XYZ file of N, CA and C in Angstrom:
873
model
N 64.529 49.128 85.186
C 64.579 47.114 85.744
C 64.553 46.310 83.666
N 65.001 45.528 84.310
C 64.616 44.783 82.837
C 62.742 43.971 82.994
N 62.991 43.825 81.153
C 61.831 42.841 81.350
C 60.863 42.072 82.346
N 59.787 42.855 82.723
C 59.232 42.384 83.677
C 58.239 40.867 83.566
N 57.866 39.587 84.318
C 57.068 38.866 83.952
C 55.408 39.028 84.582
N 55.966 40.199 84.882
C 54.536 40.366 86.564
C 53.315 40.584 85.410
N 52.609 39.942 85.371
C 50.901 39.964 84.235
C 51.162 39.292 82.693
N 52.343 38.955 83.215
C 52.052 37.889 82.324
C 52.516 35.768 82.181
N 51.158 35.029 82.733
C 51.649 34.123 83.507
C 51.359 33.602 82.311
N 50.393 33.742 81.352
C 50.747 32.341 79.599
C 51.545 32.005 79.090
N 52.351 33.849 78.745
C 53.640 33.665 78.338
C 54.022 32.446 79.504
N 54.277 32.646 80.317
C 55.820 32.087 81.466
C 55.176 30.750 81.493
N 54.212 30.708 80.746
C 54.216 28.279 81.071
C 54.851 28.019 79.685
N 54.520 28.659 78.402
C 54.968 29.020 77.047
C 56.863 28.059 77.074
N 57.230 29.258 78.105
C 58.771 29.689 78.391
C 59.905 28.167 78.896
N 58.106 28.189 79.561
C 58.993 26.945 80.790
C 58.773 25.670 79.982
N 57.241 25.208 79.327
C 57.060 24.140 78.695
C 57.138 23.141 77.436
N 57.440 22.374 76.935
C 57.728 21.954 75.835
C 56.543 22.476 74.778
N 57.235 22.627 73.788
C 56.504 23.514 72.058
C 54.872 23.097 71.959
N 53.713 23.706 72.298
C 53.416 22.665 72.264
C 51.965 22.003 73.092
N 52.900 21.956 74.516
C 52.073 21.040 74.899
C 51.471 20.690 76.053
N 50.720 21.760 76.263
C 50.491 22.302 77.331
C 48.654 22.767 76.925
N 47.763 20.994 77.758
C 46.772 21.571 77.459
C 45.488 21.384 78.143
N 45.676 23.448 78.559
C 44.254 24.231 79.331
C 43.069 23.061 80.228
N 43.113 23.766 80.725
C 40.662 22.597 81.663
C 41.485 21.743 81.743
N 42.683 20.715 81.263
C 41.364 19.660 81.034
C 43.199 18.868 82.442
N 43.165 17.947 83.053
C 44.038 18.142 83.884
C 43.385 16.096 84.601
N 43.933 14.470 84.438
C 43.408 13.698 84.809
C 42.057 12.713 84.029
N 40.996 13.162 84.558
C 40.247 12.511 83.622
C 39.119 13.553 84.065
N 39.255 14.816 85.331
C 39.130 15.738 84.990
C 38.541 17.352 83.677
N 38.093 17.883 83.634
C 37.889 18.773 82.722
C 36.806 19.818 83.056
N 37.427 21.347 82.541
C 37.168 22.452 83.853
C 36.117 23.479 82.609
N 35.543 23.471 82.872
C 34.441 25.161 82.117
C 35.899 26.106 82.073
N 36.212 26.371 81.290
C 37.433 28.210 81.000
C 36.528 29.081 81.706
N 34.746 29.485 81.724
C 33.794 30.433 82.300
C 33.797 30.609 83.534
N 34.716 28.393 83.953
C 34.499 29.316 85.163
C 35.843 29.526 86.217
N 35.898 30.314 87.524
C 37.533 31.002 87.952
C 38.542 31.139 86.546
N 38.190 32.035 85.719
C 39.236 32.592 84.374
C 40.063 32.944 85.393
N 40.685 34.200 85.439
C 41.626 33.867 86.350
C 42.704 32.810 86.962
N 42.669 31.788 86.933
C 42.904 30.090 87.359
C 42.716 30.286 85.838
N 44.899 29.768 85.677
C 44.270 28.123 84.360
C 45.250 27.305 85.080
N 44.976 26.717 84.989
C 45.450 25.400 85.051
C 45.471 24.423 84.351
N 45.843 23.010 83.671
C 46.285 22.087 83.130
C 47.305 21.316 82.824
N 47.490 20.618 81.429
C 48.894 19.765 81.591
C 49.342 19.937 80.667
N 50.783 19.971 80.945
C 51.937 19.814 79.672
C 53.038 19.193 79.967
N 53.888 19.148 79.335
C 55.125 18.493 79.717
C 56.562 19.011 80.141
N 57.901 18.627 79.971
C 59.112 19.628 80.590
C 60.289 18.805 80.484
N 60.943 18.452 79.345
C 61.874 17.777 78.690
C 61.208 16.305 79.121
N 59.497 15.989 78.046
C 58.982 15.194 78.579
C 58.125 14.618 79.390
N 58.652 14.786 80.193
C 57.952 14.771 81.871
C 56.458 15.730 82.196
N 55.715 14.222 81.989
C 54.524 15.344 82.480
C 54.014 15.892 83.572
N 53.066 16.924 83.962
C 52.694 17.642 85.355
C 51.906 18.493 84.668
N 51.519 19.145 86.253
C 49.926 20.549 86.275
C 50.570 20.866 86.109
N 49.672 22.515 85.575
C 50.621 23.323 85.216
C 49.057 24.402 86.474
N 49.126 25.102 87.501
C 47.828 26.135 87.787
C 49.451 28.073 87.981
N 48.870 28.988 87.375
C 49.079 29.827 87.167
C 47.854 31.376 86.788
N 48.288 32.243 86.647
C 47.589 33.179 87.677
C 47.068 33.827 85.436
N 46.113 34.882 85.875
C 46.349 34.960 84.171
C 45.886 36.181 84.463
N 46.466 37.079 84.655
C 46.314 38.909 84.803
C 45.823 39.205 83.711
N 44.949 38.770 82.289
C 44.342 39.664 81.963
C 43.309 39.243 81.627
N 42.097 38.333 82.565
C 41.128 37.482 82.645
C 40.504 37.973 83.951
N 38.407 38.764 83.757
C 38.323 39.175 84.306
C 36.934 38.537 84.644
N 36.706 37.498 85.989
C 35.508 37.281 86.193
C 34.063 38.458 86.060
N 33.302 37.836 85.952
C 32.450 39.003 85.312
C 31.470 39.106 86.780
N 31.377 37.591 87.038
C 30.673 36.877 88.495
C 31.421 37.816 89.590
N 32.277 38.634 89.894
C 33.145 39.308 90.998
C 33.902 40.115 90.256
N 33.045 41.175 90.691
C 34.641 42.281 89.862
C 35.517 43.306 91.026
N 35.758 41.863 91.824
C 36.847 42.015 92.067
C 38.135 41.461 92.053
N 37.614 40.051 91.362
C 38.762 39.201 90.809
C 39.155 39.824 89.325
N 40.713 40.524 89.365
C 41.270 40.797 88.032
C 42.954 41.375 88.269
N 42.993 42.044 87.148
C 45.201 41.180 87.240
C 44.929 40.774 88.199
N 45.426 38.623 87.696
C 45.848 37.724 88.739
C 45.427 37.766 90.487
N 44.041 38.564 90.936
C 43.742 38.207 91.706
C 42.791 36.753 92.125
N 43.242 35.702 92.886
C 42.851 34.609 92.724
C 41.318 34.694 93.815
N 40.017 34.415 92.898
C 38.407 35.205 93.859
C 38.733 33.552 94.347
N 37.280 33.368 94.128
C 36.597 32.232 94.735
C 36.514 31.046 94.054
N 36.139 31.431 92.775
C 36.688 30.471 91.704
C 37.341 30.031 91.110
N 38.609 30.918 91.677
C 40.046 30.908 91.240
C 40.831 29.230 92.295
N 40.168 29.911 93.409
C 40.728 29.139 94.954
C 40.634 27.404 94.068
N 38.720 27.437 93.871
C 38.484 25.958 94.023
C 38.438 25.189 93.260
N 38.932 25.613 91.574
C 39.184 25.342 90.766
C 40.930 25.059 90.583
N 41.783 25.840 91.337
C 42.296 24.958 91.567
C 43.194 23.829 92.445
N 42.036 23.822 93.430
C 41.641 22.697 94.198
C 41.710 21.945 93.373
N 39.972 21.573 92.886
C 39.767 20.546 91.913
C 40.848 19.762 91.063
N 41.889 20.811 90.039
C 42.531 20.485 89.682
C 43.570 19.732 90.348
N 44.835 20.068 91.561
C 45.461 19.075 92.204
C 45.111 17.627 92.810
N 43.582 17.942 93.326
C 42.901 16.758 93.471
C 42.799 15.646 93.098
N 42.811 16.843 91.197
C 42.226 15.786 89.860
C 43.541 15.236 89.642
N 45.031 15.554 90.194
C 45.836 14.778 89.595
C 46.076 14.300 90.221
N 45.973 13.600 91.884
C 45.898 13.630 93.314
C 45.444 11.644 92.463
N 44.077 11.763 92.463
C 43.914 10.418 92.194
C 43.833 9.812 90.597
N 44.480 10.233 89.238
C 44.778 10.269 88.198
C 46.234 9.065 88.894
N 46.989 9.676 89.766
C 48.627 9.361 90.988
C 48.264 8.546 91.598
N 46.495 7.524 92.279
C 46.535 7.330 92.836
C 47.213 6.555 93.505
N 47.702 5.723 92.068
C 48.243 3.889 92.700
C 49.467 3.547 92.153
N 50.196 5.379 91.227
C 51.347 4.401 90.876
C 52.617 5.197 91.434
N 53.449 4.556 91.825
C 54.246 4.260 92.558
C 55.348 5.737 92.760
N 55.767 6.483 93.866
C 56.245 8.473 93.534
C 57.151 8.692 92.886
N 58.071 8.276 91.371
C 58.839 8.265 90.908
C 57.524 9.331 90.157
N 56.573 7.875 90.024
C 56.074 9.027 88.222
C 54.600 9.165 89.361
N 54.961 10.247 90.095
C 52.584 11.562 90.495
C 53.882 12.055 89.523
N 52.783 12.906 89.458
C 52.513 13.809 88.554
C 53.280 15.194 89.536
N 54.341 15.923 88.751
C 55.392 17.524 89.928
C 53.699 18.444 89.325
N 53.254 19.311 90.415
C 52.576 20.377 89.788
C 53.373 21.667 90.650
N 53.148 22.627 88.763
C 54.265 23.456 88.495
C 53.280 24.807 89.106
N 53.661 25.222 89.967
C 52.235 26.955 90.396
C 53.619 28.242 89.978
N 53.248 28.533 89.180
C 53.813 29.823 88.969
C 52.886 30.876 88.898
N 53.391 32.120 90.111
C 52.687 33.391 90.843
C 52.758 33.979 90.145
N 51.659 34.854 90.337
C 51.606 36.882 89.885
C 50.587 36.734 90.053
N 50.652 37.098 91.211
C 48.921 37.596 91.816
C 49.101 38.449 92.668
N 47.510 39.622 92.986
C 48.339 41.338 93.822
C 47.868 40.525 95.906
N 46.902 38.771 95.483
C 46.130 39.024 96.416
C 44.921 37.834 96.873
N 44.070 37.630 96.774
C 42.245 37.772 97.403
C 41.769 38.327 96.699
N 40.193 37.406 96.684
C 39.562 38.726 96.424
C 38.456 39.246 97.004
N 39.401 40.131 97.907
C 38.505 40.614 99.269
C 37.512 41.247 98.635
N 35.825 41.520 97.541
C 34.881 41.808 98.978
C 34.477 40.631 99.242
N 32.585 42.423 99.680
C 32.414 41.256 100.377
C 30.717 40.142 100.276
N 30.533 39.970 98.406
C 30.339 38.840 98.137
C 30.583 37.799 98.528
N 32.288 37.982 97.758
C 32.628 36.964 98.350
C 32.835 35.943 100.413
N 33.243 37.557 100.407
C 33.932 36.932 102.165
C 32.095 36.055 102.511
N 30.942 37.014 101.655
C 30.105 36.504 102.788
C 29.452 34.326 101.590
N 30.152 34.811 100.921
C 30.227 33.441 100.285
C 31.240 32.174 100.573
N 31.909 33.491 100.918
C 32.938 32.035 101.602
C 34.696 31.928 101.469
N 34.497 33.028 100.938
C 36.185 33.207 100.689
C 37.453 32.687 101.411
N 37.158 32.597 102.555
C 38.416 31.633 103.171
C 38.142 30.424 103.044
N 36.865 29.575 103.061
C 37.049 28.688 102.582
C 37.384 27.983 100.912
N 37.366 28.196 100.027
C 38.305 28.257 98.813
C 39.484 28.624 99.074
N 39.483 29.792 99.862
C 41.778 29.549 100.245
C 42.109 28.654 100.910
N 41.265 28.224 101.409
C 42.037 27.443 102.537
C 41.337 25.764 102.178
N 40.775 25.448 101.405
C 40.204 24.278 100.166
C 42.127 23.686 99.544
N 42.418 25.677 98.337
C 43.466 24.956 97.882
C 43.958 24.728 98.689
N 44.349 25.772 99.753
C 45.412 25.242 100.547
C 46.319 23.758 101.030
N 44.410 22.993 101.789
C 45.103 22.190 102.090
C 45.270 20.946 101.055
N 44.310 21.577 100.142
C 44.938 20.250 99.074
C 46.598 20.247 98.151
N 47.296 21.012 98.678
C 48.872 21.150 98.108
C 48.882 20.211 98.648
N 48.656 21.136 100.141
C 49.759 20.005 101.224
C 49.179 18.766 101.549
N 48.275 18.266 101.024
C 47.679 16.450 100.441
C 48.469 16.012 99.911
N 48.564 17.369 98.534
C 49.316 16.324 96.814
C 50.916 16.163 97.881
N 50.704 17.887 98.338
C 53.250 17.229 98.595
C 53.312 16.414 99.981
N 52.235 15.500 101.039
C 52.182 14.576 101.211
C 51.826 13.462 100.505
N 51.259 13.638 99.466
C 50.953 11.666 99.520
C 52.306 11.839 97.978
N 53.679 12.743 97.763
C 54.446 11.732 97.378
C 54.223 13.117 95.514
N 53.703 13.862 95.725
C 53.735 14.655 94.433
C 55.060 15.561 94.908
N 56.601 15.980 93.520
C 56.276 16.849 93.183
C 56.004 18.211 93.150
N 55.890 19.576 94.102
C 55.437 20.579 93.841
C 56.917 21.855 93.345
N 57.022 22.521 92.894
C 57.434 23.689 93.054
C 56.984 24.442 92.044
N 57.038 25.758 93.129
C 56.714 27.363 92.950
C 56.661 27.922 92.066
N 57.267 29.064 91.078
C 58.495 29.718 90.330
C 57.561 31.818 90.416
N 58.320 32.747 91.901
C 57.335 33.332 91.679
C 57.843 33.891 90.702
N 56.971 34.528 89.827
C 57.327 35.204 87.899
C 56.776 37.133 88.543
N 55.617 37.191 89.052
C 55.201 38.416 89.311
C 55.563 39.246 90.645
N 53.650 39.443 91.248
C 53.992 39.313 92.371
C 53.183 37.524 93.153
N 53.440 38.092 94.521
C 53.577 36.685 95.776
C 53.049 37.495 96.670
N 51.731 38.042 96.602
C 51.188 38.926 98.511
C 50.387 38.625 99.667
N 49.810 38.395 100.452
C 48.688 38.448 101.404
C 48.348 36.816 100.879
N 47.076 36.734 101.073
C 46.569 35.368 101.525
C 46.765 35.213 100.196
N 46.682 34.523 98.994
C 46.565 34.346 97.352
C 48.248 33.870 97.691
N 49.069 33.956 98.167
C 50.910 33.447 97.916
C 49.986 31.948 98.714
N 50.015 32.227 100.175
C 49.946 31.519 101.548
C 48.841 30.444 100.820
N 48.467 30.500 99.836
C 47.088 29.768 99.295
C 47.988 28.795 98.151
N 48.851 29.732 97.490
C 49.022 29.559 95.696
C 50.325 29.956 95.789
N 51.810 28.903 96.357
C 53.030 28.316 96.551
C 52.736 28.624 98.075
N 53.320 28.296 99.039
C 53.535 28.268 100.570
C 53.619 26.658 100.946
N 52.448 26.320 100.158
C 52.849 24.933 100.506
C 53.382 24.078 99.692
N 53.957 24.644 98.988
C 55.100 24.043 97.984
C 56.356 23.572 98.290
N 56.657 22.101 97.900
C 58.260 21.689 98.463
C 58.889 22.586 97.869
N 59.104 23.709 97.155
C 60.598 24.442 97.231
C 60.038 25.719 96.536
N 60.357 27.281 97.140
C 59.550 27.684 95.521
C 60.731 28.338 95.392
N 61.223 29.097 94.303
C 61.690 30.141 93.058
C 61.451 31.284 93.119
N 62.369 31.768 92.003
C 61.800 33.701 92.397
C 62.604 33.716 90.826
N 61.757 34.946 89.891
C 63.513 36.208 89.742
C 63.752 36.908 90.563
N 64.898 37.598 90.445
C 65.496 38.353 91.379
C 64.547 39.616 91.840
N 64.145 40.429 91.737
C 64.005 42.115 92.264
C 64.074 42.726 90.934
N 64.936 42.260 89.979
C 65.486 43.779 88.653
C 64.131 43.374 87.652
N 63.080 41.880 87.947
C 62.504 41.599 87.557
C 61.147 42.373 87.697
N 61.073 42.526 88.528
C 59.533 43.458 89.175
C 58.845 42.693 90.064
N 59.506 41.481 90.605
C 59.091 40.603 91.718
C 58.689 40.904 93.440
N 58.149 40.709 93.108
C 58.149 41.423 94.784
C 56.558 40.380 95.871
N 57.328 40.091 96.762
C 56.598 39.228 98.233
C 57.896 39.484 99.176
N 55.423 39.408 99.835
C 55.689 39.816 101.066
C 54.011 39.547 101.191
N 54.272 39.425 103.072
C 52.953 38.645 103.113
C 51.753 40.202 103.415
N 51.793 41.440 103.327
C 51.918 42.590 104.539
C 52.176 43.532 103.977
N 51.601 44.993 103.296
C 52.241 46.166 103.050
C 53.109 46.704 104.244
N 53.405 47.579 103.994
C 53.652 48.685 105.313
C 53.407 49.406 105.805
N 52.142 50.100 105.260
C 51.335 50.832 105.115
C 50.508 49.342 106.633
N 50.131 48.956 106.212
C 49.609 47.694 107.087
C 50.238 47.456 108.504
N 50.979 47.670 108.023
C 51.741 47.033 109.344
C 52.006 48.118 109.924
N 51.905 49.213 109.566
C 52.244 50.219 110.460
C 51.121 50.469 111.473
N 49.846 50.548 110.453
C 47.939 50.986 111.100
C 48.116 49.901 112.448
N 48.587 48.388 112.282
C 49.182 47.389 113.219
C 49.375 47.653 114.424
N 51.174 47.696 114.120
C 52.234 47.767 115.720
C 52.126 49.272 115.341
N 51.090 50.463 114.947
C 51.529 51.225 115.831
C 52.086 51.929 114.970
N 53.661 51.513 115.095
C 54.818 52.098 114.317
C 54.973 53.455 113.382
N 55.800 54.370 112.849
C 55.252 54.866 111.947
C 56.223 53.926 111.051
N 55.029 55.368 109.527
C 55.655 54.428 108.048
C 57.519 54.537 107.946
N 57.388 55.758 108.253
C 58.955 56.044 108.187
C 59.728 55.083 108.498
N 59.815 55.112 110.115
C 60.633 53.884 110.812
C 60.742 52.615 110.163
N 59.276 52.047 109.550
C 59.460 50.262 109.434
C 59.583 50.329 107.439
N 59.887 51.658 107.119
C 60.006 51.450 105.856
C 62.175 51.615 105.407
N 62.827 52.489 107.165
C 64.173 52.038 107.003
C 64.265 50.689 107.122
N 63.297 50.411 108.039
C 63.904 48.854 108.445
C 63.866 47.765 107.505
N 63.090 48.049 106.379
C 63.126 47.092 105.802
C 63.836 47.299 104.382
N 64.940 48.501 104.724
C 66.316 48.034 103.421
C 67.885 47.409 104.352
N 67.006 46.732 105.701
C 67.450 45.464 106.318
C 67.509 44.752 107.151
N 65.983 44.978 107.703
C 65.960 43.304 107.771
C 64.707 42.954 107.212
N 64.974 40.993 106.776
C 64.443 40.675 106.124
C 62.206 40.710 106.085
N 61.827 40.379 107.610
C 61.222 41.261 107.634
C 59.530 41.070 107.602
N 60.562 42.674 107.648
C 59.660 43.746 106.807
C 59.770 43.841 104.791
N 60.782 43.360 103.917
C 60.696 44.028 103.582
C 59.896 43.620 102.302
N 60.034 43.465 101.060
C 59.554 42.683 99.683
C 60.103 42.686 98.668
N 61.364 42.677 98.930
C 62.127 41.804 98.202
C 61.865 40.580 98.150
N 62.737 39.635 96.586
C 62.586 38.210 96.013
C 64.235 37.610 97.476
N 65.325 38.815 97.084
C 66.573 38.359 97.297
C 66.067 38.511 99.226
N 65.593 39.015 99.636
C 65.045 39.598 101.113
C 64.553 37.998 101.888
N 63.623 37.591 100.778
C 63.100 36.096 101.022
C 63.739 35.476 100.947
N 64.486 35.435 100.071
C 66.216 34.673 100.548
C 66.788 33.946 101.372
N 66.638 35.374 102.010
C 67.792 35.157 102.841
C 66.727 34.684 104.472
N 65.774 34.417 104.269
C 64.721 33.850 105.509
C 64.134 32.967 105.519
N 65.051 31.536 103.395
C 64.779 30.312 103.324
C 63.671 30.689 102.604
N 62.208 31.215 102.761
C 61.148 31.168 101.996
C 61.612 30.952 100.351
N 62.560 31.359 99.905
C 62.587 31.223 98.185
C 64.262 29.988 97.944
N 63.927 29.412 97.713
C 65.166 28.483 97.570
C 66.688 29.425 96.499
N 65.598 29.421 95.852
C 66.626 29.767 94.524
C 66.012 31.006 93.592
N 67.207 31.811 93.766
C 66.992 33.245 92.562
C 67.566 33.036 91.337
N 65.997 32.753 90.330
C 67.077 32.428 89.050
C 66.862 33.484 88.029
N 68.637 33.918 87.962
C 68.612 34.469 86.833
C 68.175 35.236 86.214
N 67.298 34.558 85.143
C 66.418 35.444 83.857
C 65.567 34.485 83.920
N 63.964 34.971 83.104
C 63.206 33.664 82.122
C 63.592 33.009 81.443
N 65.078 33.384 81.249
C 64.846 31.959 80.246
C 65.643 30.833 80.513
N 66.257 31.296 82.207
C 66.963 30.155 82.429
C 65.725 29.373 83.491
N 64.560 29.422 83.429
C 63.600 29.451 84.274
C 63.572 27.709 83.672
N 62.942 26.385 82.592
C 63.107 25.653 82.070
C 64.043 24.803 82.544
N 65.630 25.709 82.253
C 66.512 24.401 83.386
C 66.596 24.186 84.664
N 65.706 25.648 85.500
C 66.079 25.278 86.758
C 63.859 25.086 87.439
N 62.845 24.378 86.440
C 62.622 23.618 86.769
C 62.477 22.603 86.758
N 63.554 21.971 85.609
C 63.413 20.383 85.495
C 64.795 19.830 86.781
N 65.447 20.712 86.965
C 66.262 20.334 88.326
C 65.693 20.083 89.361
N 64.666 21.946 89.971
C 64.279 21.093 91.130
C 63.679 20.271 91.292
N 62.674 20.211 89.910
C 61.093 18.780 90.573
C 62.666 17.377 90.686
N 63.891 17.282 89.956
C 64.714 16.006 89.834
C 64.868 16.673 91.458
N 65.561 17.402 92.203
C 66.302 17.678 93.363
C 64.808 16.845 94.747
N 62.948 17.530 94.152
C 62.828 17.166 95.644
C 61.760 15.797 95.012
N 62.250 15.047 94.461
C 61.682 13.646 93.744
C 63.015 12.578 94.660
N 64.372 13.570 94.403
C 65.173 12.119 95.834
C 65.172 12.553 97.202
N 64.564 13.916 96.945
C 64.837 13.517 98.789
C 63.716 13.528 98.865
N 61.973 13.108 98.531
C 61.497 11.702 98.821
C 61.755 11.007 98.116
N 62.089 10.219 97.975
C 62.543 9.187 97.852
C 63.663 8.177 99.180
N 64.709 9.350 99.627
C 65.846 9.029 100.308
C 64.524 9.847 101.586
N 63.847 9.859 101.707
C 63.114 9.965 103.116
C 63.808 11.696 103.660
N 63.558 12.412 103.224
C 63.941 13.721 103.237
C 63.432 14.830 103.464
N 62.178 14.513 102.893
C 60.550 15.675 103.062
C 61.015 16.196 104.252
N 61.492 16.721 105.547
C 61.874 17.637 106.142
C 62.612 18.808 106.033
N 63.279 18.485 104.650
C 64.607 19.529 104.000
C 63.008 19.834 103.239
N 61.807 19.462 102.694
C 61.148 20.219 102.272
C 59.790 20.926 102.550
N 58.858 21.914 101.978
C 57.879 22.685 102.536
C 57.972 23.551 103.567
N 57.015 24.272 104.432
C 57.541 25.065 105.333
C 58.309 23.847 105.852
N 58.671 23.703 106.478
C 59.361 23.047 107.788
C 60.455 23.981 107.442
N 60.993 22.643 105.691
C 61.935 22.461 105.573
C 62.664 24.475 104.849
N 61.576 25.343 104.519
C 62.238 26.190 104.694
C 62.137 27.187 105.676
N 61.233 27.576 107.257
C 62.382 26.663 108.549
C 63.970 26.854 107.931
N 63.801 25.439 108.503
C 65.332 25.292 108.789
C 66.462 26.062 107.742
N 65.843 26.062 106.568
C 66.673 26.895 104.883
C 67.585 28.972 105.672
N 65.713 28.956 106.435
C 66.128 30.369 106.852
C 67.250 30.588 107.744
N 66.864 29.641 109.309
C 68.700 29.958 109.897
C 69.485 28.786 109.355
N 70.098 28.640 108.919
C 70.730 28.500 107.836
C 71.387 29.407 106.870
N 70.356 30.312 106.182
C 71.520 31.902 106.114
C 71.114 32.388 106.232
N 70.992 32.427 107.968
C 70.883 34.042 109.251
C 70.162 34.871 109.345
N 69.058 34.153 108.058
C 67.390 34.960 108.117
C 66.321 34.798 108.913
N 66.930 33.755 109.884
C 65.716 33.640 110.921
C 66.664 32.773 112.226
N 67.442 33.474 112.942
C 67.877 33.501 114.120
C 66.869 33.090 115.530
N 66.007 33.558 115.213
C 65.366 33.579 116.185
C 63.926 32.160 116.404
N 64.377 31.615 115.032
C 62.744 30.806 114.878
C 63.069 29.526 116.590
N 64.304 28.434 115.844
C 64.651 27.797 116.697
C 63.383 27.692 118.219
N 64.754 29.194 119.172
C 64.694 29.356 120.475
C 62.860 29.294 120.205
N 61.589 30.073 119.510
C 60.614 30.548 119.888
C 59.575 28.973 119.435
N 60.638 28.681 118.959
C 59.412 26.356 119.098
C 59.860 26.339 119.995
N 61.109 25.950 120.406
C 61.864 25.457 121.473
C 60.335 25.851 122.828
N 60.384 27.889 123.660
C 59.641 27.920 124.664
C 57.976 28.053 123.800
N 57.141 27.937 122.386
C 55.701 27.234 122.380
C 56.456 26.048 122.620
N 56.238 24.005 122.489
C 57.045 23.709 122.738
C 57.229 23.445 124.574
N 57.720 24.153 124.963
C 57.729 24.209 126.316
C 56.070 24.591 127.030
N 55.812 25.145 126.802
C 54.661 25.919 127.499
C 53.261 25.248 126.790
N 53.418 24.516 126.298
C 53.102 23.464 125.150
C 52.899 22.188 126.362
N 53.812 22.318 126.435
C 53.931 20.716 127.825
C 53.546 20.780 129.145
N 53.344 22.368 130.075
C 53.056 22.541 130.688
C 51.568 22.616 130.532
N 51.301 22.716 129.738
C 49.245 22.593 130.277
C 49.096 21.595 129.591
N 49.792 20.979 128.820
C 49.133 19.918 127.764
C 48.028 19.008 128.406
N 48.367 18.393 129.375
C 47.539 17.220 130.479
C 46.079 17.702 130.871
N 46.170 19.363 130.536
C 45.176 19.966 130.615
C 43.670 19.854 129.849
N 44.088 19.103 128.727
C 43.375 19.464 127.206
C 43.235 18.232 126.914
N 44.561 17.478 126.629
C 44.598 15.892 126.324
C 43.247 15.652 127.464
């Protein structure tokens, strides 16, 4: 396998942004405590002179307050820290025209959320939900949001740290990238289907597979970047494309809805339109009873 960027989020930042431009723990007027949510790397940088907000995973960090938060896991503090960085970006650009709003660059390398008992009691779901909501609000406010999967993009952590982006890019599987919502073993427990059958399906059906190339077919990945050295050029090109789509009133081609349409066009989500139409039909049949 070609040398992987799994666990090397900070190196990935340096490969994309202008040299020496990354100011960690400072976004807009807000400064962040380095000891709070150490697994989350947030800050401001420049790419070809353009100021951006960076949100990434630090797989070498360990959160001493939450033992399950390590190796890139997004824990409760990490999720809140990332959410606060997004809102700080929005506040700094609130009165600016669309073209001057800071792009948000998400570097994704996470094996999941912190599922410990303490986190669940304290409200892990609220923290990750807050981050997901922050990104959705920033996207709708005009901020270009671009996610780049450099390693693992798994489960609920990818839902909050990636899937609300305008566009998602990824290194190909040769670099160790892995994208999936649920491992095959978990799918087997829920569906009661044999693991062997699901593994066979995963060779041809993108719904069950974990590779970035399968997510490309589903429309979940806009582009597969050929190598880490090409990330900077790809980031610049896609940020400009996102700006242009927002300015021209084609925001429906971005974000989750845009990926759904892209999946249909690529032949990976052929039943999507029919399923949506059926849901709308059933909703309209009963809506007046509840409105």
